[in-house]
PDB file of C-alpha atoms and ligand atoms in Angstrom:
ATOM      1  CA  UNK R   6      -5.756  52.298  22.230  1.00  0.00           C
ATOM      2  CA  UNK R   7      -9.476  52.549  23.105  1.00  0.00           C
ATOM      3  CA  UNK R   8     -11.700  53.337  20.090  1.00  0.00           C
ATOM      4  CA  UNK R   9     -15.446  54.010  19.811  1.00  0.00           C
ATOM      5  CA  UNK R  10     -16.652  52.671  16.437  1.00  0.00           C
ATOM      6  CA  UNK R  11     -20.147  54.163  15.824  1.00  0.00           C
ATOM      7  CA  UNK R  12     -22.881  52.532  13.706  1.00  0.00           C
ATOM      8  CA  UNK R  13     -21.173  49.212  12.888  1.00  0.00           C
ATOM      9  CA  UNK R  14     -24.662  47.930  12.455  1.00  0.00           C
ATOM     10  CA  UNK R  15     -27.411  49.898  10.726  1.00  0.00           C
ATOM     11  CA  UNK R  16     -31.052  50.003  12.003  1.00  0.00           C
ATOM     12  CA  UNK R  17     -32.203  47.071   9.760  1.00  0.00           C
ATOM     13  CA  UNK R  18     -29.218  44.781  10.701  1.00  0.00           C
ATOM     14  CA  UNK R  19     -29.769  45.703  14.419  1.00  0.00           C
ATOM     15  CA  UNK R  20     -33.493  44.652  14.088  1.00  0.00           C
ATOM     16  CA  UNK R  21     -32.361  41.362  12.373  1.00  0.00           C
ATOM     17  CA  UNK R  22     -29.873  40.667  14.999  1.00  0.00           C
ATOM     18  CA  UNK R  23     -32.470  41.469  17.978  1.00  0.00           C
ATOM     19  CA  UNK R  24     -35.043  39.063  16.299  1.00  0.00           C
ATOM     20  CA  UNK R  25     -32.436  36.338  16.042  1.00  0.00           C
ATOM     21  CA  UNK R  26     -31.490  36.770  19.726  1.00  0.00           C
ATOM     22  CA  UNK R  27     -35.060  36.884  20.928  1.00  0.00           C
ATOM     23  CA  UNK R  28     -35.647  33.407  19.618  1.00  0.00           C
ATOM     24  CA  UNK R  29     -32.257  31.900  20.580  1.00  0.00           C
ATOM     25  CA  UNK R  30     -31.465  29.398  23.309  1.00  0.00           C
ATOM     26  CA  UNK R  31     -28.845  30.724  25.781  1.00  0.00           C
ATOM     27  CA  UNK R  32     -26.350  28.651  27.871  1.00  0.00           C
ATOM     28  CA  UNK R  33     -24.030  29.363  30.771  1.00  0.00           C
ATOM     29  CA  UNK R  34     -21.228  31.756  29.611  1.00  0.00           C
ATOM     30  CA  UNK R  35     -18.634  29.766  31.489  1.00  0.00           C
ATOM     31  CA  UNK R  36     -18.432  27.244  28.800  1.00  0.00           C
ATOM     32  CA  UNK R  37     -16.014  29.428  26.901  1.00  0.00           C
ATOM     33  CA  UNK R  38     -14.036  31.005  29.758  1.00  0.00           C
ATOM     34  CA  UNK R  39     -10.540  30.066  30.822  1.00  0.00           C
ATOM     35  CA  UNK R  40      -9.978  28.866  34.416  1.00  0.00           C
ATOM     36  CA  UNK R  41      -9.349  32.269  36.031  1.00  0.00           C
ATOM     37  CA  UNK R  42     -12.174  34.059  34.085  1.00  0.00           C
ATOM     38  CA  UNK R  43     -14.607  31.180  34.852  1.00  0.00           C
ATOM     39  CA  UNK R  44     -14.516  31.974  38.566  1.00  0.00           C
ATOM     40  CA  UNK R  45     -15.845  35.567  37.923  1.00  0.00           C
ATOM     41  CA  UNK R  46     -17.959  35.158  34.902  1.00  0.00           C
ATOM     42  CA  UNK R  47     -21.825  35.197  35.320  1.00  0.00           C
ATOM     43  CA  UNK R  48     -23.641  35.664  32.088  1.00  0.00           C
ATOM     44  CA  UNK R  49     -25.152  33.717  29.322  1.00  0.00           C
ATOM     45  CA  UNK R  50     -24.014  33.095  25.781  1.00  0.00           C
ATOM     46  CA  UNK R  51     -25.324  31.596  22.528  1.00  0.00           C
ATOM     47  CA  UNK R  52     -23.829  28.216  21.862  1.00  0.00           C
ATOM     48  CA  UNK R  53     -21.316  29.092  19.038  1.00  0.00           C
ATOM     49  CA  UNK R  54     -22.429  26.391  16.581  1.00  0.00           C
ATOM     50  CA  UNK R  55     -26.226  27.053  16.847  1.00  0.00           C
ATOM     51  CA  UNK R  56     -28.173  28.239  13.870  1.00  0.00           C
ATOM     52  CA  UNK R  57     -28.826  31.716  15.442  1.00  0.00           C
ATOM     53  CA  UNK R  58     -25.146  32.295  16.376  1.00  0.00           C
ATOM     54  CA  UNK R  59     -24.253  31.244  12.731  1.00  0.00           C
ATOM     55  CA  UNK R  60     -26.648  33.809  11.162  1.00  0.00           C
ATOM     56  CA  UNK R  61     -25.617  36.474  13.576  1.00  0.00           C
ATOM     57  CA  UNK R  62     -21.830  35.774  13.000  1.00  0.00           C
ATOM     58  CA  UNK R  63     -22.380  36.276   9.208  1.00  0.00           C
ATOM     59  CA  UNK R  64     -24.224  39.566   9.812  1.00  0.00           C
ATOM     60  CA  UNK R  65     -21.506  41.019  12.118  1.00  0.00           C
ATOM     61  CA  UNK R  66     -18.601  39.886   9.951  1.00  0.00           C
ATOM     62  CA  UNK R  67     -20.137  41.467   6.848  1.00  0.00           C
ATOM     63  CA  UNK R  68     -20.650  44.725   8.746  1.00  0.00           C
ATOM     64  CA  UNK R  69     -17.066  44.651  10.068  1.00  0.00           C
ATOM     65  CA  UNK R  70     -15.651  44.068   6.495  1.00  0.00           C
ATOM     66  CA  UNK R  71     -17.241  47.265   5.153  1.00  0.00           C
ATOM     67  CA  UNK R  72     -16.236  49.466   8.045  1.00  0.00           C
ATOM     68  CA  UNK R  73     -13.106  51.462   7.124  1.00  0.00           C
ATOM     69  CA  UNK R  74     -12.469  52.735  10.697  1.00  0.00           C
ATOM     70  CA  UNK R  75     -12.423  49.349  12.086  1.00  0.00           C
ATOM     71  CA  UNK R  76     -10.151  48.079   9.444  1.00  0.00           C
ATOM     72  CA  UNK R  77      -7.658  50.968   9.706  1.00  0.00           C
ATOM     73  CA  UNK R  78      -7.631  50.771  13.505  1.00  0.00           C
ATOM     74  CA  UNK R  79      -7.331  46.945  13.913  1.00  0.00           C
ATOM     75  CA  UNK R  80      -5.546  45.954  10.642  1.00  0.00           C
ATOM     76  CA  UNK R  81      -7.128  42.502  10.989  1.00  0.00           C
ATOM     77  CA  UNK R  82      -5.274  39.368  10.084  1.00  0.00           C
ATOM     78  CA  UNK R  83      -7.740  36.855  11.656  1.00  0.00           C
ATOM     79  CA  UNK R  84     -10.945  37.513  13.440  1.00  0.00           C
ATOM     80  CA  UNK R  85     -12.505  34.862  15.795  1.00  0.00           C
ATOM     81  CA  UNK R  86     -16.143  34.120  14.903  1.00  0.00           C
ATOM     82  CA  UNK R  87     -18.151  36.688  16.926  1.00  0.00           C
ATOM     83  CA  UNK R  88     -19.873  35.333  20.017  1.00  0.00           C
ATOM     84  CA  UNK R  89     -23.164  36.722  21.746  1.00  0.00           C
ATOM     85  CA  UNK R  90     -23.847  37.298  25.342  1.00  0.00           C
ATOM     86  CA  UNK R  91     -26.679  38.430  27.643  1.00  0.00           C
ATOM     87  CA  UNK R  92     -26.408  39.933  31.143  1.00  0.00           C
ATOM     88  CA  UNK R  93     -29.535  40.141  33.332  1.00  0.00           C
ATOM     89  CA  UNK R  94     -31.480  38.444  36.010  1.00  0.00           C
ATOM     90  CA  UNK R  95     -29.234  36.079  38.045  1.00  0.00           C
ATOM     91  CA  UNK R  96     -26.505  36.047  35.407  1.00  0.00           C
ATOM     92  CA  UNK R  97     -25.687  39.746  35.353  1.00  0.00           C
ATOM     93  CA  UNK R  98     -22.031  40.488  35.718  1.00  0.00           C
ATOM     94  CA  UNK R  99     -18.478  39.535  34.835  1.00  0.00           C
ATOM     95  CA  UNK R 100     -15.688  40.395  37.284  1.00  0.00           C
ATOM     96  CA  UNK R 101     -12.199  41.605  36.516  1.00  0.00           C
ATOM     97  CA  UNK R 102     -10.410  39.192  34.279  1.00  0.00           C
ATOM     98  CA  UNK R 103      -7.923  39.197  31.297  1.00  0.00           C
ATOM     99  CA  UNK R 104      -8.956  37.361  28.097  1.00  0.00           C
ATOM    100  CA  UNK R 105      -6.943  34.293  26.994  1.00  0.00           C
ATOM    101  CA  UNK R 106      -3.954  35.270  24.780  1.00  0.00           C
ATOM    102  CA  UNK R 107      -4.523  32.421  22.267  1.00  0.00           C
ATOM    103  CA  UNK R 108      -7.912  31.084  21.238  1.00  0.00           C
ATOM    104  CA  UNK R 109      -8.844  28.450  18.585  1.00  0.00           C
ATOM    105  CA  UNK R 110     -11.453  28.886  15.949  1.00  0.00           C
ATOM    106  CA  UNK R 111     -14.158  26.387  17.115  1.00  0.00           C
ATOM    107  CA  UNK R 112     -15.641  25.286  13.703  1.00  0.00           C
ATOM    108  CA  UNK R 113     -15.979  25.767   9.990  1.00  0.00           C
ATOM    109  CA  UNK R 114     -13.135  25.673   7.370  1.00  0.00           C
ATOM    110  CA  UNK R 115     -10.643  27.195   9.681  1.00  0.00           C
ATOM    111  CA  UNK R 116     -11.474  25.063  12.700  1.00  0.00           C
ATOM    112  CA  UNK R 117      -8.631  24.633  15.197  1.00  0.00           C
ATOM    113  CA  UNK R 118      -6.530  27.626  13.853  1.00  0.00           C
ATOM    114  CA  UNK R 119      -4.984  29.651  16.616  1.00  0.00           C
ATOM    115  CA  UNK R 120      -5.795  33.323  16.952  1.00  0.00           C
ATOM    116  CA  UNK R 121      -3.694  35.643  19.060  1.00  0.00           C
ATOM    117  CA  UNK R 122      -6.068  38.093  20.714  1.00  0.00           C
ATOM    118  CA  UNK R 123      -4.422  41.378  20.221  1.00  0.00           C
ATOM    119  CA  UNK R 124      -7.593  43.341  20.130  1.00  0.00           C
ATOM    120  CA  UNK R 125     -11.013  42.809  21.919  1.00  0.00           C
ATOM    121  CA  UNK R 126     -14.204  44.207  20.510  1.00  0.00           C
ATOM    122  CA  UNK R 127     -17.591  44.521  22.119  1.00  0.00           C
ATOM    123  CA  UNK R 128     -20.613  45.391  19.780  1.00  0.00           C
ATOM    124  CA  UNK R 129     -23.520  46.673  21.819  1.00  0.00           C
ATOM    125  CA  UNK R 130     -26.839  45.133  20.767  1.00  0.00           C
ATOM    126  CA  UNK R 131     -29.165  46.671  23.266  1.00  0.00           C
ATOM    127  CA  UNK R 132     -29.840  50.448  23.733  1.00  0.00           C
ATOM    128  CA  UNK R 133     -28.476  51.983  26.980  1.00  0.00           C
ATOM    129  CA  UNK R 134     -32.063  52.964  28.084  1.00  0.00           C
ATOM    130  CA  UNK R 135     -33.173  49.271  28.041  1.00  0.00           C
ATOM    131  CA  UNK R 136     -30.881  48.386  30.995  1.00  0.00           C
ATOM    132  CA  UNK R 137     -29.164  49.727  34.184  1.00  0.00           C
ATOM    133  CA  UNK R 138     -25.465  48.919  34.936  1.00  0.00           C
ATOM    134  CA  UNK R 139     -23.657  46.615  32.522  1.00  0.00           C
ATOM    135  CA  UNK R 140     -20.746  49.140  31.806  1.00  0.00           C
ATOM    136  CA  UNK R 141     -17.646  47.635  30.448  1.00  0.00           C
ATOM    137  CA  UNK R 142     -14.851  48.916  32.686  1.00  0.00           C
ATOM    138  CA  UNK R 143     -11.295  48.607  31.392  1.00  0.00           C
ATOM    139  CA  UNK R 144      -9.580  48.808  34.791  1.00  0.00           C
ATOM    140  CA  UNK R 145      -5.837  48.831  33.875  1.00  0.00           C
ATOM    141  CA  UNK R 146      -5.712  51.829  31.509  1.00  0.00           C
ATOM    142  CA  UNK R 147      -5.430  54.306  34.332  1.00  0.00           C
ATOM    143  CA  UNK R 148      -3.203  54.423  37.366  1.00  0.00           C
ATOM    144  CA  UNK R 149      -3.663  55.807  40.867  1.00  0.00           C
ATOM    145  CA  UNK R 150      -6.905  57.610  41.605  1.00  0.00           C
ATOM    146  CA  UNK R 151      -7.992  58.322  38.076  1.00  0.00           C
ATOM    147  CA  UNK R 152     -11.334  56.778  37.124  1.00  0.00           C
ATOM    148  CA  UNK R 153     -11.197  53.848  34.709  1.00  0.00           C
ATOM    149  CA  UNK R 154     -13.123  54.201  31.448  1.00  0.00           C
ATOM    150  CA  UNK R 155     -16.769  52.952  31.834  1.00  0.00           C
ATOM    151  CA  UNK R 156     -18.194  52.091  28.396  1.00  0.00           C
ATOM    152  CA  UNK R 157     -21.875  51.813  27.419  1.00  0.00           C
ATOM    153  CA  UNK R 158     -22.607  52.675  23.899  1.00  0.00           C
ATOM    154  CA  UNK R 159     -25.758  53.034  21.713  1.00  0.00           C
ATOM    155  CA  UNK R 160     -27.007  49.774  20.087  1.00  0.00           C
ATOM    156  CA  UNK R 161     -25.154  49.042  16.902  1.00  0.00           C
ATOM    157  CA  UNK R 162     -21.940  50.785  18.193  1.00  0.00           C
ATOM    158  CA  UNK R 163     -18.669  49.067  19.150  1.00  0.00           C
ATOM    159  CA  UNK R 164     -15.549  49.529  21.216  1.00  0.00           C
ATOM    160  CA  UNK R 165     -12.185  48.302  20.294  1.00  0.00           C
ATOM    161  CA  UNK R 166      -9.726  47.790  23.221  1.00  0.00           C
ATOM    162  CA  UNK R 167      -6.417  46.147  23.825  1.00  0.00           C
ATOM    163  CA  UNK R 168      -6.626  42.371  24.420  1.00  0.00           C
ATOM    164  CA  UNK R 169      -3.941  42.703  27.139  1.00  0.00           C
ATOM    165  CA  UNK R 170      -6.329  44.741  29.462  1.00  0.00           C
ATOM    166  CA  UNK R 171      -7.934  43.891  32.670  1.00  0.00           C
ATOM    167  CA  UNK R 172     -11.694  44.377  32.356  1.00  0.00           C
ATOM    168  CA  UNK R 173     -15.157  43.608  33.672  1.00  0.00           C
ATOM    169  CA  UNK R 174     -18.837  44.045  33.057  1.00  0.00           C
ATOM    170  CA  UNK R 175     -20.625  45.777  35.925  1.00  0.00           C
ATOM    171  CA  UNK R 176     -23.815  44.120  37.252  1.00  0.00           C
ATOM    172  CA  UNK R 177     -26.931  44.759  35.148  1.00  0.00           C
ATOM    173  CA  UNK R 178     -29.642  45.636  37.723  1.00  0.00           C
ATOM    174  CA  UNK R 179     -32.548  46.279  35.323  1.00  0.00           C
ATOM    175  CA  UNK R 180     -33.298  44.887  31.875  1.00  0.00           C
ATOM    176  CA  UNK R 181     -30.951  42.914  29.656  1.00  0.00           C
ATOM    177  CA  UNK R 182     -27.590  43.935  28.099  1.00  0.00           C
ATOM    178  CA  UNK R 183     -27.075  42.140  24.772  1.00  0.00           C
ATOM    179  CA  UNK R 184     -23.729  42.180  22.985  1.00  0.00           C
ATOM    180  CA  UNK R 185     -21.592  40.519  20.524  1.00  0.00           C
ATOM    181  CA  UNK R 186     -17.850  40.100  21.473  1.00  0.00           C
ATOM    182  CA  UNK R 187     -14.792  38.828  19.554  1.00  0.00           C
ATOM    183  CA  UNK R 188     -11.187  39.058  19.177  1.00  0.00           C
ATOM    184  CA  UNK R 189      -8.889  40.090  16.394  1.00  0.00           C
ATOM    185  CA  UNK R 190      -5.407  39.191  15.701  1.00  0.00           C
ATOM    186  CA  UNK R 191      -3.794  42.162  13.967  1.00  0.00           C
ATOM    187  CA  UNK R 192      -1.240  42.238  11.182  1.00  0.00           C
ATOM    188  CA  UNK R 193       0.693  44.581  13.463  1.00  0.00           C
ATOM    189  CA  UNK R 194       1.109  43.081  16.939  1.00  0.00           C
ATOM    190  CA  UNK R 195       2.192  46.164  18.807  1.00  0.00           C
ATOM    191  CA  UNK R 196      -0.454  48.441  20.018  1.00  0.00           C
ATOM    192  CA  UNK R 197       1.934  51.359  19.935  1.00  0.00           C
ATOM    193  CA  UNK R 198       2.765  50.647  16.247  1.00  0.00           C
ATOM    194  CA  UNK R 199      -0.782  50.068  15.247  1.00  0.00           C
ATOM    195  CA  UNK R 200      -1.804  53.312  16.920  1.00  0.00           C
ATOM    196  CA  UNK R 201       0.802  55.284  15.050  1.00  0.00           C
ATOM    197  CA  UNK R 202      -0.373  53.813  11.702  1.00  0.00           C
ATOM    198  CA  UNK R 203      -4.086  54.571  12.505  1.00  0.00           C
ATOM    199  CA  UNK R 204      -3.304  58.183  13.383  1.00  0.00           C
ATOM    200  CA  UNK R 205      -1.301  58.656  10.232  1.00  0.00           C
ATOM    201  CA  UNK R 206      -4.193  57.057   8.181  1.00  0.00           C
ATOM    202  CA  UNK R 207      -6.670  59.413   9.790  1.00  0.00           C
ATOM    203  CA  UNK R 208      -4.485  62.445   9.187  1.00  0.00           C
ATOM    204  CA  UNK R 209      -3.965  61.317   5.480  1.00  0.00           C
ATOM    205  CA  UNK R 210      -7.692  61.146   4.914  1.00  0.00           C
ATOM    206  CA  UNK R 211      -8.183  64.606   6.347  1.00  0.00           C
ATOM    207  CA  UNK R 212      -5.344  65.958   4.288  1.00  0.00           C
ATOM    208  CA  UNK R 213      -6.825  64.432   1.060  1.00  0.00           C
ATOM    209  CA  UNK R 214     -10.314  65.820   1.986  1.00  0.00           C
ATOM    210  CA  UNK R 215      -9.025  69.400   2.479  1.00  0.00           C
ATOM    211  CA  UNK R 216      -6.422  69.595  -0.373  1.00  0.00           C
ATOM    212  CA  UNK R 217      -7.149  66.744  -2.744  1.00  0.00           C
ATOM    213  CA  UNK R 218      -4.252  64.822  -4.078  1.00  0.00           C
ATOM    214  CA  UNK R 219      -0.802  66.323  -3.649  1.00  0.00           C
ATOM    215  CA  UNK R 220       2.823  65.353  -3.853  1.00  0.00           C
ATOM    216  CA  UNK R 221       2.970  65.441  -0.050  1.00  0.00           C
ATOM    217  CA  UNK R 222       0.036  63.134   0.343  1.00  0.00           C
ATOM    218  CA  UNK R 223       1.472  60.576  -2.076  1.00  0.00           C
ATOM    219  CA  UNK R 224       4.860  60.736  -0.188  1.00  0.00           C
ATOM    220  CA  UNK R 225       3.137  60.301   3.245  1.00  0.00           C
ATOM    221  CA  UNK R 226       0.982  57.449   1.854  1.00  0.00           C
ATOM    222  CA  UNK R 227       4.168  55.732   0.764  1.00  0.00           C
ATOM    223  CA  UNK R 228       5.714  56.154   4.269  1.00  0.00           C
ATOM    224  CA  UNK R 229       2.394  54.715   5.728  1.00  0.00           C
ATOM    225  CA  UNK R 230       2.767  51.580   3.491  1.00  0.00           C
ATOM    226  CA  UNK R 231       6.433  51.251   4.062  1.00  0.00           C
ATOM    227  CA  UNK R 232       5.936  51.364   7.886  1.00  0.00           C
ATOM    228  CA  UNK R 233       3.164  48.788   7.475  1.00  0.00           C
ATOM    229  CA  UNK R 234       5.625  46.585   5.440  1.00  0.00           C
ATOM    230  CA  UNK R 235       8.129  46.931   8.139  1.00  0.00           C
ATOM    231  CA  UNK R 236       5.748  46.016  10.949  1.00  0.00           C
ATOM    232  CA  UNK R 237       3.225  43.757   9.461  1.00  0.00           C
ATOM    233  CA  UNK R 238       3.330  40.053   9.936  1.00  0.00           C
ATOM    234  CA  UNK R 239       1.270  38.399   7.258  1.00  0.00           C
TER     235      UNK R 239
HETATM  236 NI1  LIG D 303     -13.190  39.505  28.716  1.00  0.00          NI
END
């Protein structure tokens, strides 16, 4: 499932994030890449433990926590602390790669804990008008001659995509692309099951908006939770 989540950050949060990023020190992004990815990765990142990264992580995690669409789509069990990257100048692209399946939480009270990367999320922090190129291309969602999705969203918006995918970031030829990226281990490991639950949850919300509470809505809500009980791994 590929999902656009609008307005994860509001204008104030975006301004705060941009101010923190403007003063931050950046390092070579290959520090956090696995062996295959490191050969094609050409960007910069904030060192995960630096003060700016910590302030930004708190801001992004608080925004994620209050976003019902993201919660319903991802059913998060664990979230890796968000990281922050910059593409531009010499360090302007990231070739085709697959993210590592298991990552370790680098610091804090859960340091060393393993997280299975069921879902990847990119939160855009620069407006599309600020840079050319820099599309996130998910290259294995389509087959044959169909075009792959090319994702470039307004600042503050996020895209959620399967952690299993082959993807890349196209070269940034003008300006700077700033983003946060992170992984989520879901309570429901299967993308297919998670999608069914998400679609059912959306349909239930619309049903309640249209008809208010009804015996059918209660029954379907029960089925939703019982499917979640069958499929969730807590
Ligand atoms: Ni990646």
